[in-house]
mmCIF file of C-alpha atoms in Angstrom:
data_model
loop_
_atom_site.group_PDB
_atom_site.id
_atom_site.type_symbol
_atom_site.label_atom_id
_atom_site.label_comp_id
_atom_site.label_asym_id
_atom_site.label_seq_id
_atom_site.Cartn_x
_atom_site.Cartn_y
_atom_site.Cartn_z
ATOM 1 C CA MET A 1 -169.274 0.687 115.166
ATOM 2 C CA GLU A 2 -172.004 -1.962 115.428
ATOM 3 C CA LEU A 3 -174.617 0.769 115.925
ATOM 4 C CA PHE A 4 -173.292 2.584 112.847
ATOM 5 C CA LEU A 5 -173.586 -0.573 110.719
ATOM 6 C CA LEU A 6 -177.092 -1.212 112.044
ATOM 7 C CA GLU A 7 -178.179 2.289 111.121
ATOM 8 C CA ASN A 8 -176.629 1.914 107.682
ATOM 9 C CA GLY A 9 -178.516 -1.358 107.236
ATOM 10 C CA GLN A 10 -181.756 0.427 108.025
ATOM 11 C CA TYR A 11 -180.950 3.132 105.486
ATOM 12 C CA LEU A 12 -180.123 0.530 102.839
ATOM 13 C CA LEU A 13 -183.567 -0.942 103.427
ATOM 14 C CA PHE A 14 -185.030 2.152 101.738
ATOM 15 C CA GLY A 15 -182.940 1.377 98.660
ATOM 16 C CA ILE A 16 -183.970 -2.285 98.611
ATOM 17 C CA LEU A 17 -187.648 -1.365 98.952
ATOM 18 C CA GLY A 18 -187.316 1.309 96.279
ATOM 19 C CA LEU A 19 -185.728 -1.117 93.844
ATOM 20 C CA GLY A 20 -188.430 -3.675 94.608
ATOM 21 C CA PHE A 21 -191.253 -1.200 93.967
ATOM 22 C CA LEU A 22 -189.576 -0.041 90.751
ATOM 23 C CA ILE A 23 -189.228 -3.585 89.391
ATOM 24 C CA ALA A 24 -192.825 -4.394 90.398
ATOM 25 C CA GLY A 25 -194.036 -1.274 88.572
ATOM 26 C CA ILE A 26 -192.161 -2.208 85.402
ATOM 27 C CA ILE A 27 -193.502 -5.777 85.445
ATOM 28 C CA THR A 28 -197.124 -4.776 86.064
ATOM 29 C CA GLY A 29 -196.836 -2.027 83.470
ATOM 30 C CA LYS A 30 -195.831 -4.500 80.781
ATOM 31 C CA MET A 31 -198.564 -6.939 81.840
ATOM 32 C CA ASP A 32 -201.299 -4.318 81.430
ATOM 33 C CA LYS A 33 -202.083 -4.773 77.737
ATOM 34 C CA GLY A 34 -205.874 -4.807 77.945
ATOM 35 C CA VAL A 35 -206.536 -1.431 76.332
ATOM 36 C CA LYS A 36 -204.590 -2.328 73.189
ATOM 37 C CA LYS A 37 -206.922 -5.238 72.486
ATOM 38 C CA ASN A 38 -210.077 -3.137 72.609
ATOM 39 C CA LYS A 39 -211.619 -0.464 70.463
ATOM 40 C CA VAL A 40 -214.139 2.320 70.719
ATOM 41 C CA TYR A 41 -217.370 1.867 68.753
ATOM 42 C CA ASN A 42 -220.556 3.835 68.193
ATOM 43 C CA ALA A 43 -223.534 2.225 69.921
ATOM 44 C CA GLU A 44 -227.240 3.019 69.771
ATOM 45 C CA ILE A 45 -229.364 2.694 72.915
ATOM 46 C CA LEU A 46 -232.038 0.182 71.870
ATOM 47 C CA ALA A 47 -233.779 -0.233 75.245
ATOM 48 C CA CYS A 48 -233.604 0.942 78.868
ATOM 49 C CA ASP A 49 -235.535 -1.244 81.322
ATOM 50 C CA ILE A 50 -235.902 -0.924 85.099
ATOM 51 C CA VAL A 51 -234.434 -3.959 86.880
ATOM 52 C CA GLU A 52 -233.412 -4.992 90.387
ATOM 53 C CA TYR A 53 -229.904 -6.289 90.997
ATOM 54 C CA TYR A 54 -227.593 -6.889 93.936
ATOM 55 C CA LEU A 55 -224.790 -4.501 94.861
ATOM 56 C CA ALA A 56 -222.514 -5.606 97.732
ATOM 57 C CA GLY A 57 -225.160 -8.152 98.734
ATOM 58 C CA MET A 58 -227.997 -5.621 98.867
ATOM 59 C CA PRO A 59 -230.899 -5.369 96.359
ATOM 60 C CA VAL A 60 -230.922 -2.035 94.489
ATOM 61 C CA GLN A 61 -232.897 -0.640 91.580
ATOM 62 C CA GLY A 62 -231.052 -0.020 88.346
ATOM 63 C CA PHE A 63 -231.450 -0.051 84.585
ATOM 64 C CA GLU A 64 -230.608 -2.695 82.004
ATOM 65 C CA ILE A 65 -229.306 -0.942 78.904
ATOM 66 C CA THR A 66 -229.427 -2.727 75.544
ATOM 67 C CA PHE A 67 -226.753 -1.498 73.116
ATOM 68 C CA GLY A 68 -226.601 -1.995 69.361
ATOM 69 C CA ILE A 69 -222.838 -1.811 68.759
ATOM 70 C CA GLN A 70 -221.705 -1.095 65.205
ATOM 71 C CA THR A 71 -218.546 -3.153 64.614
ATOM 72 C CA ASN A 72 -216.662 -4.100 61.456
ATOM 73 C CA GLU A 73 -218.489 -7.439 61.472
ATOM 74 C CA GLY A 74 -221.917 -5.786 61.703
ATOM 75 C CA THR A 75 -224.189 -4.774 64.575
ATOM 76 C CA THR A 76 -223.722 -6.629 67.879
ATOM 77 C CA THR A 77 -226.302 -6.468 70.673
ATOM 78 C CA LYS A 78 -225.045 -6.308 74.267
ATOM 79 C CA ARG A 79 -226.643 -5.536 77.636
ATOM 80 C CA LEU A 80 -225.272 -3.653 80.618
ATOM 81 C CA THR A 81 -226.789 -3.061 84.066
ATOM 82 C CA ARG A 82 -226.043 0.321 85.656
ATOM 83 C CA ARG A 83 -227.453 2.738 88.231
ATOM 84 C CA GLU A 84 -228.313 5.572 85.827
ATOM 85 C CA PRO A 85 -230.612 5.390 82.755
ATOM 86 C CA LEU A 86 -229.728 6.306 79.175
ATOM 87 C CA ASP A 87 -232.086 7.742 76.542
ATOM 88 C CA VAL A 88 -233.424 5.254 73.988
ATOM 89 C CA GLY A 89 -232.350 6.193 70.468
ATOM 90 C CA GLU A 90 -229.253 8.061 71.645
ATOM 91 C CA THR A 91 -225.912 7.128 70.081
ATOM 92 C CA ILE A 92 -222.842 7.083 72.321
ATOM 93 C CA GLU A 93 -219.267 5.785 72.176
ATOM 94 C CA VAL A 94 -218.644 2.536 74.053
ATOM 95 C CA TYR A 95 -215.515 0.662 75.058
ATOM 96 C CA TYR A 96 -216.133 -2.899 73.773
ATOM 97 C CA ASP A 97 -213.955 -5.949 74.480
ATOM 98 C CA SER A 98 -215.152 -8.446 71.882
ATOM 99 C CA ALA A 99 -213.048 -11.266 73.373
ATOM 100 C CA LYS A 100 -214.644 -10.986 76.831
ATOM 101 C CA GLY A 101 -217.989 -9.577 75.741
ATOM 102 C CA ILE A 102 -217.573 -6.550 78.027
ATOM 103 C CA VAL A 103 -219.168 -3.233 77.055
ATOM 104 C CA LYS A 104 -218.974 0.074 78.910
ATOM 105 C CA PRO A 105 -219.532 3.748 77.956
ATOM 106 C CA VAL A 106 -216.233 5.469 77.185
ATOM 107 C CA ASP A 107 -216.693 8.063 79.944
ATOM 108 C CA GLU A 108 -216.964 5.247 82.491
ATOM 109 C CA VAL A 109 -213.904 3.260 81.469
ATOM 110 C CA GLU A 110 -212.011 2.343 84.593
ATOM 111 C CA THR A 111 -208.396 3.472 84.617
ATOM 112 C CA VAL A 112 -207.583 2.423 88.189
ATOM 113 C CA GLU A 113 -205.647 -0.680 87.105
ATOM 114 C CA GLY A 114 -203.507 1.483 84.858
ATOM 115 C CA VAL A 115 -202.549 3.714 87.789
ATOM 116 C CA TYR A 116 -200.830 0.884 89.688
ATOM 117 C CA PRO A 117 -197.667 0.623 87.516
ATOM 118 C CA THR A 118 -197.064 4.372 87.646
ATOM 119 C CA ALA A 119 -197.755 4.530 91.400
ATOM 120 C CA LEU A 120 -195.345 1.658 92.103
ATOM 121 C CA CYS A 121 -192.585 3.238 89.990
ATOM 122 C CA VAL A 122 -193.039 6.659 91.600
ATOM 123 C CA LEU A 123 -192.997 5.057 95.067
ATOM 124 C CA GLY A 124 -189.814 3.190 94.169
ATOM 125 C CA VAL A 125 -188.102 6.383 93.025
ATOM 126 C CA ILE A 126 -189.148 8.147 96.247
ATOM 127 C CA PHE A 127 -187.612 5.397 98.380
ATOM 128 C CA LEU A 128 -184.393 5.530 96.350
ATOM 129 C CA LEU A 129 -184.232 9.310 96.750
ATOM 130 C CA VAL A 130 -184.737 8.963 100.520
ATOM 131 C CA MET A 131 -181.836 6.508 100.652
ATOM 132 C CA CYS A 132 -179.644 8.919 98.636
ATOM 133 C CA ALA A 133 -180.548 11.801 100.960
ATOM 134 C CA LEU A 134 -179.695 9.708 104.029
ATOM 135 C CA ALA A 135 -176.394 8.689 102.472
ATOM 136 C CA ILE A 136 -175.448 12.326 101.913
ATOM 137 C CA PHE A 137 -176.593 13.233 105.439
ATOM 138 C CA ILE A 138 -174.314 10.534 106.916
ATOM 139 C CA ASN A 139 -171.315 11.917 105.030
ATOM 140 C CA VAL A 140 -172.077 15.458 106.196
ATOM 141 C CA ASN A 141 -172.111 14.279 109.807
ATOM 142 C CA MET A 142 -168.804 12.489 109.272
ATOM 143 C CA GLY A 143 -167.215 15.635 107.831
ATOM 144 C CA GLU A 144 -166.777 14.128 104.362
ATOM 145 C CA GLU A 145 -166.883 16.005 101.057
ATOM 146 C CA VAL A 146 -170.433 15.591 99.746
ATOM 147 C CA PHE A 147 -170.446 17.465 96.412
ATOM 148 C CA PRO A 148 -169.236 14.471 94.333
ATOM 149 C CA PHE A 149 -171.932 12.292 95.879
ATOM 150 C CA VAL A 150 -174.655 14.924 95.378
ATOM 151 C CA PHE A 151 -173.636 15.354 91.733
ATOM 152 C CA GLY A 152 -173.362 11.595 91.226
ATOM 153 C CA PHE A 153 -176.748 10.813 92.765
ATOM 154 C CA ALA A 154 -178.389 13.660 90.808
ATOM 155 C CA ALA A 155 -176.912 12.444 87.491
ATOM 156 C CA CYS A 156 -177.941 8.839 88.163
ATOM 157 C CA GLY A 157 -181.394 10.000 89.227
ATOM 158 C CA LEU A 158 -181.753 11.883 85.943
ATOM 159 C CA PHE A 159 -180.844 8.763 83.940
ATOM 160 C CA LEU A 160 -183.295 6.773 86.045
ATOM 161 C CA TYR A 161 -186.117 9.248 85.365
ATOM 162 C CA ILE A 162 -185.427 9.353 81.608
ATOM 163 C CA GLY A 163 -185.501 5.565 81.467
ATOM 164 C CA LEU A 164 -188.669 5.451 83.545
ATOM 165 C CA TYR A 165 -190.328 7.978 81.235
ATOM 166 C CA LEU A 166 -189.349 6.155 78.033
ATOM 167 C CA ALA A 167 -190.150 2.630 79.232
ATOM 168 C CA ILE A 168 -193.172 3.162 81.513
ATOM 169 C CA LEU A 169 -194.698 6.634 81.859
ATOM 170 C CA ARG A 170 -195.042 7.663 78.193
ATOM 171 C CA PRO A 171 -196.171 4.208 76.922
ATOM 172 C CA HIS A 172 -198.705 4.091 79.759
ATOM 173 C CA LYS A 173 -200.048 7.530 78.804
ATOM 174 C CA LEU A 174 -200.340 6.581 75.119
ATOM 175 C CA ASN A 175 -201.931 3.265 76.066
ATOM 176 C CA LYS A 176 -204.685 5.029 78.041
ATOM 177 C CA GLU A 177 -205.339 7.414 75.143
ATOM 178 C CA LEU A 178 -205.955 4.538 72.702
ATOM 179 C CA ILE A 179 -209.640 4.544 73.619
ATOM 180 C CA ASN A 180 -209.837 7.863 71.728
ATOM 181 C CA CYS A 181 -207.720 6.666 68.813
ATOM 182 C CA GLU A 182 -208.184 4.958 65.476
ATOM 183 C CA LEU A 183 -205.470 2.665 64.093
ATOM 184 C CA VAL A 184 -204.740 2.821 60.364
ATOM 185 C CA GLU A 185 -202.297 0.740 58.355
ATOM 186 C CA GLY A 186 -199.508 2.716 56.725
ATOM 187 C CA GLU A 187 -196.133 2.154 55.131
ATOM 188 C CA ILE A 188 -192.773 3.858 54.713
ATOM 189 C CA ILE A 189 -192.850 5.677 51.367
ATOM 190 C CA ASP A 190 -189.606 7.664 51.629
ATOM 191 C CA VAL A 191 -186.468 8.190 53.747
ATOM 192 C CA ILE A 192 -185.159 11.754 53.903
ATOM 193 C CA LYS A 193 -181.966 13.319 55.295
ATOM 194 C CA THR A 194 -182.605 15.471 58.359
ATOM 195 C CA GLY A 195 -179.092 16.441 59.498
ATOM 196 C CA TYR A 196 -175.810 15.127 60.858
ATOM 197 C CA GLY A 197 -174.713 13.346 63.985
ATOM 198 C CA ASN A 198 -171.310 12.787 65.584
ATOM 199 C CA PHE A 199 -170.210 9.179 66.014
ATOM 200 C CA ASP A 200 -167.002 7.701 67.388
ATOM 201 C CA SER A 201 -165.096 5.381 65.084
ATOM 202 C CA GLY A 202 -162.111 4.013 66.911
ATOM 203 C CA SER A 203 -159.972 6.956 67.938
ATOM 204 C CA ARG A 204 -161.696 9.369 65.549
ATOM 205 C CA SER A 205 -165.005 11.177 65.604
ATOM 206 C CA ARG A 206 -166.849 11.668 62.335
ATOM 207 C CA ASN A 207 -170.166 12.982 61.062
ATOM 208 C CA ARG A 208 -172.824 10.716 59.619
ATOM 209 C CA ASN A 209 -176.037 11.606 57.866
ATOM 210 C CA MET A 210 -179.218 11.286 59.929
ATOM 211 C CA TYR A 211 -182.426 10.161 58.251
ATOM 212 C CA SER A 212 -186.142 10.135 59.046
ATOM 213 C CA CYS A 213 -188.936 8.072 57.544
ATOM 214 C CA VAL A 214 -191.959 9.455 55.724
ATOM 215 C CA TYR A 215 -195.123 7.420 56.267
ATOM 216 C CA GLY A 216 -198.034 7.214 53.851
ATOM 217 C CA TYR A 217 -201.540 6.104 54.767
ATOM 218 C CA GLN A 218 -205.135 6.282 53.537
ATOM 219 C CA TYR A 219 -207.710 8.097 55.678
ATOM 220 C CA GLY A 220 -210.972 9.810 54.872
ATOM 221 C CA GLY A 221 -210.703 8.747 51.238
ATOM 222 C CA LYS A 222 -207.405 10.617 50.787
ATOM 223 C CA GLN A 223 -203.739 9.646 50.670
ATOM 224 C CA ARG A 224 -201.909 11.376 53.546
ATOM 225 C CA THR A 225 -198.329 11.531 54.817
ATOM 226 C CA ILE A 226 -196.517 12.278 58.084
ATOM 227 C CA LYS A 227 -192.823 12.417 58.968
ATOM 228 C CA SER A 228 -191.244 10.274 61.646
ATOM 229 C CA SER A 229 -190.560 11.919 64.992
ATOM 230 C CA LYS A 230 -187.238 10.050 65.182
ATOM 231 C CA SER A 231 -183.986 10.275 63.253
ATOM 232 C CA SER A 232 -181.277 7.657 62.878
ATOM 233 C CA ASN A 233 -178.177 6.903 60.840
ATOM 234 C CA THR A 234 -179.445 3.334 60.337
ATOM 235 C CA TYR A 235 -182.486 4.265 58.233
ATOM 236 C CA GLY A 236 -182.118 3.736 54.513
ATOM 237 C CA PRO A 237 -183.938 3.143 51.186
ATOM 238 C CA SER A 238 -184.258 -0.565 52.009
ATOM 239 C CA MET A 239 -186.955 0.355 54.572
ATOM 240 C CA ILE A 240 -189.306 1.760 51.898
ATOM 241 C CA GLY A 241 -192.450 -0.351 51.708
ATOM 242 C CA LYS A 242 -192.286 -1.545 55.332
ATOM 243 C CA LYS A 243 -195.729 -1.699 56.961
ATOM 244 C CA VAL A 244 -196.394 0.434 60.058
ATOM 245 C CA THR A 245 -199.348 1.404 62.261
ATOM 246 C CA ILE A 246 -200.547 5.012 62.204
ATOM 247 C CA VAL A 247 -202.388 6.206 65.319
ATOM 248 C CA ILE A 248 -204.986 8.970 64.885
ATOM 249 C CA ASN A 249 -206.082 10.548 68.166
ATOM 250 C CA HIS A 250 -209.567 12.011 67.648
ATOM 251 C CA LYS A 251 -209.505 13.812 71.004
ATOM 252 C CA SER A 252 -206.139 15.606 70.809
ATOM 253 C CA GLY A 253 -205.807 15.646 67.026
ATOM 254 C CA SER A 254 -202.307 14.166 67.160
ATOM 255 C CA ILE A 255 -201.149 11.631 64.562
ATOM 256 C CA TYR A 256 -198.062 9.451 65.004
ATOM 257 C CA CYS A 257 -196.498 6.149 64.049
ATOM 258 C CA ALA A 258 -196.862 3.507 66.778
ATOM 259 C CA GLU A 259 -193.441 2.020 65.950
ATOM 260 C CA ASP A 260 -191.755 5.375 66.705
ATOM 261 C CA GLU A 261 -192.927 5.129 70.319
ATOM 262 C CA LYS A 262 -191.357 1.736 71.044
ATOM 263 C CA ASN A 263 -188.489 2.841 73.309
ATOM 264 C CA LEU A 264 -188.546 -0.023 75.825
ATOM 265 C CA GLY A 265 -184.952 -1.124 75.174
ATOM 266 C CA MET A 266 -183.568 2.402 75.413
ATOM 267 C CA GLY A 267 -185.633 3.113 78.524
ATOM 268 C CA ILE A 268 -184.418 -0.012 80.304
ATOM 269 C CA GLY A 269 -180.851 0.887 79.330
ATOM 270 C CA PHE A 270 -181.164 4.334 80.942
ATOM 271 C CA MET A 271 -182.767 2.841 84.056
ATOM 272 C CA LEU A 272 -180.064 0.202 84.435
ATOM 273 C CA PHE A 273 -177.357 2.833 84.043
ATOM 274 C CA GLY A 274 -178.975 4.984 86.726
ATOM 275 C CA LEU A 275 -179.578 2.074 89.113
ATOM 276 C CA ILE A 276 -176.039 0.710 88.723
ATOM 277 C CA GLY A 277 -174.640 4.182 89.349
ATOM 278 C CA ILE A 278 -176.762 4.593 92.494
ATOM 279 C CA ALA A 279 -175.695 1.130 93.673
ATOM 280 C CA ILE A 280 -171.987 1.969 93.230
ATOM 281 C CA LEU A 281 -172.336 5.317 94.994
ATOM 282 C CA THR A 282 -174.263 3.694 97.833
ATOM 283 C CA TYR A 283 -171.557 1.040 98.238
ATOM 284 C CA VAL A 284 -168.867 3.755 98.416
ATOM 285 C CA VAL A 285 -170.848 5.795 100.930
ATOM 286 C CA PHE A 286 -171.745 2.949 103.274
#
């Protein structure tokens, strides 16, 4: 009996580690806001001079690039030392952090720090899945019925993945793509009916109208409109005139409203539901 409990404790360690990695991934994912504070600008190469600098304590030859960055406030001059030269007079896109004074060509933007949240969350899910598999394996060896546990763990895992996607994976993907995007101010100009939804009201179920917002914005000297990707029974005429942010992705061509992608609360709700379900099933199994 003591050996059995010891083994179970070791299996539960996978669950504890998985939960820890998952929480760490969520926290670091929400802390990584750097990309949102920066923009992509056109920059002209004003000069390219040979210089010597130190890399890992060793002197190496490189090039000091002088950029003329065209911002909304005018042209800003910045310098960057790198290993490879750039042609004087060439115009390229640069990733410029005006607050920190950091400039870097778009194709060299480091995305390593953005990988950490996703890697931690994926690692956490893997550890939780290992714990679930071990729990089922224990019940098989004990001759117990495993189908309810398999179904339960699978359903909870699905809720966990949906929450992870809504709260971490999709926002992280959109956040990385912002270096290719332009942000334009827009507003809600109309609310249109898109269908019906079933809602419980006490002991009865009834249909309610579902509505979507229509956003208007100015771009390229023209007035343009797009429809919201979301529908809700809470939208109404009172929302007309509300200011929103329209995101125009120059690389993929997609256009969307930034407010439509804010699903943190829903994502956390799905994750909590999945984690609580896994915790209950694990308690029953062990």
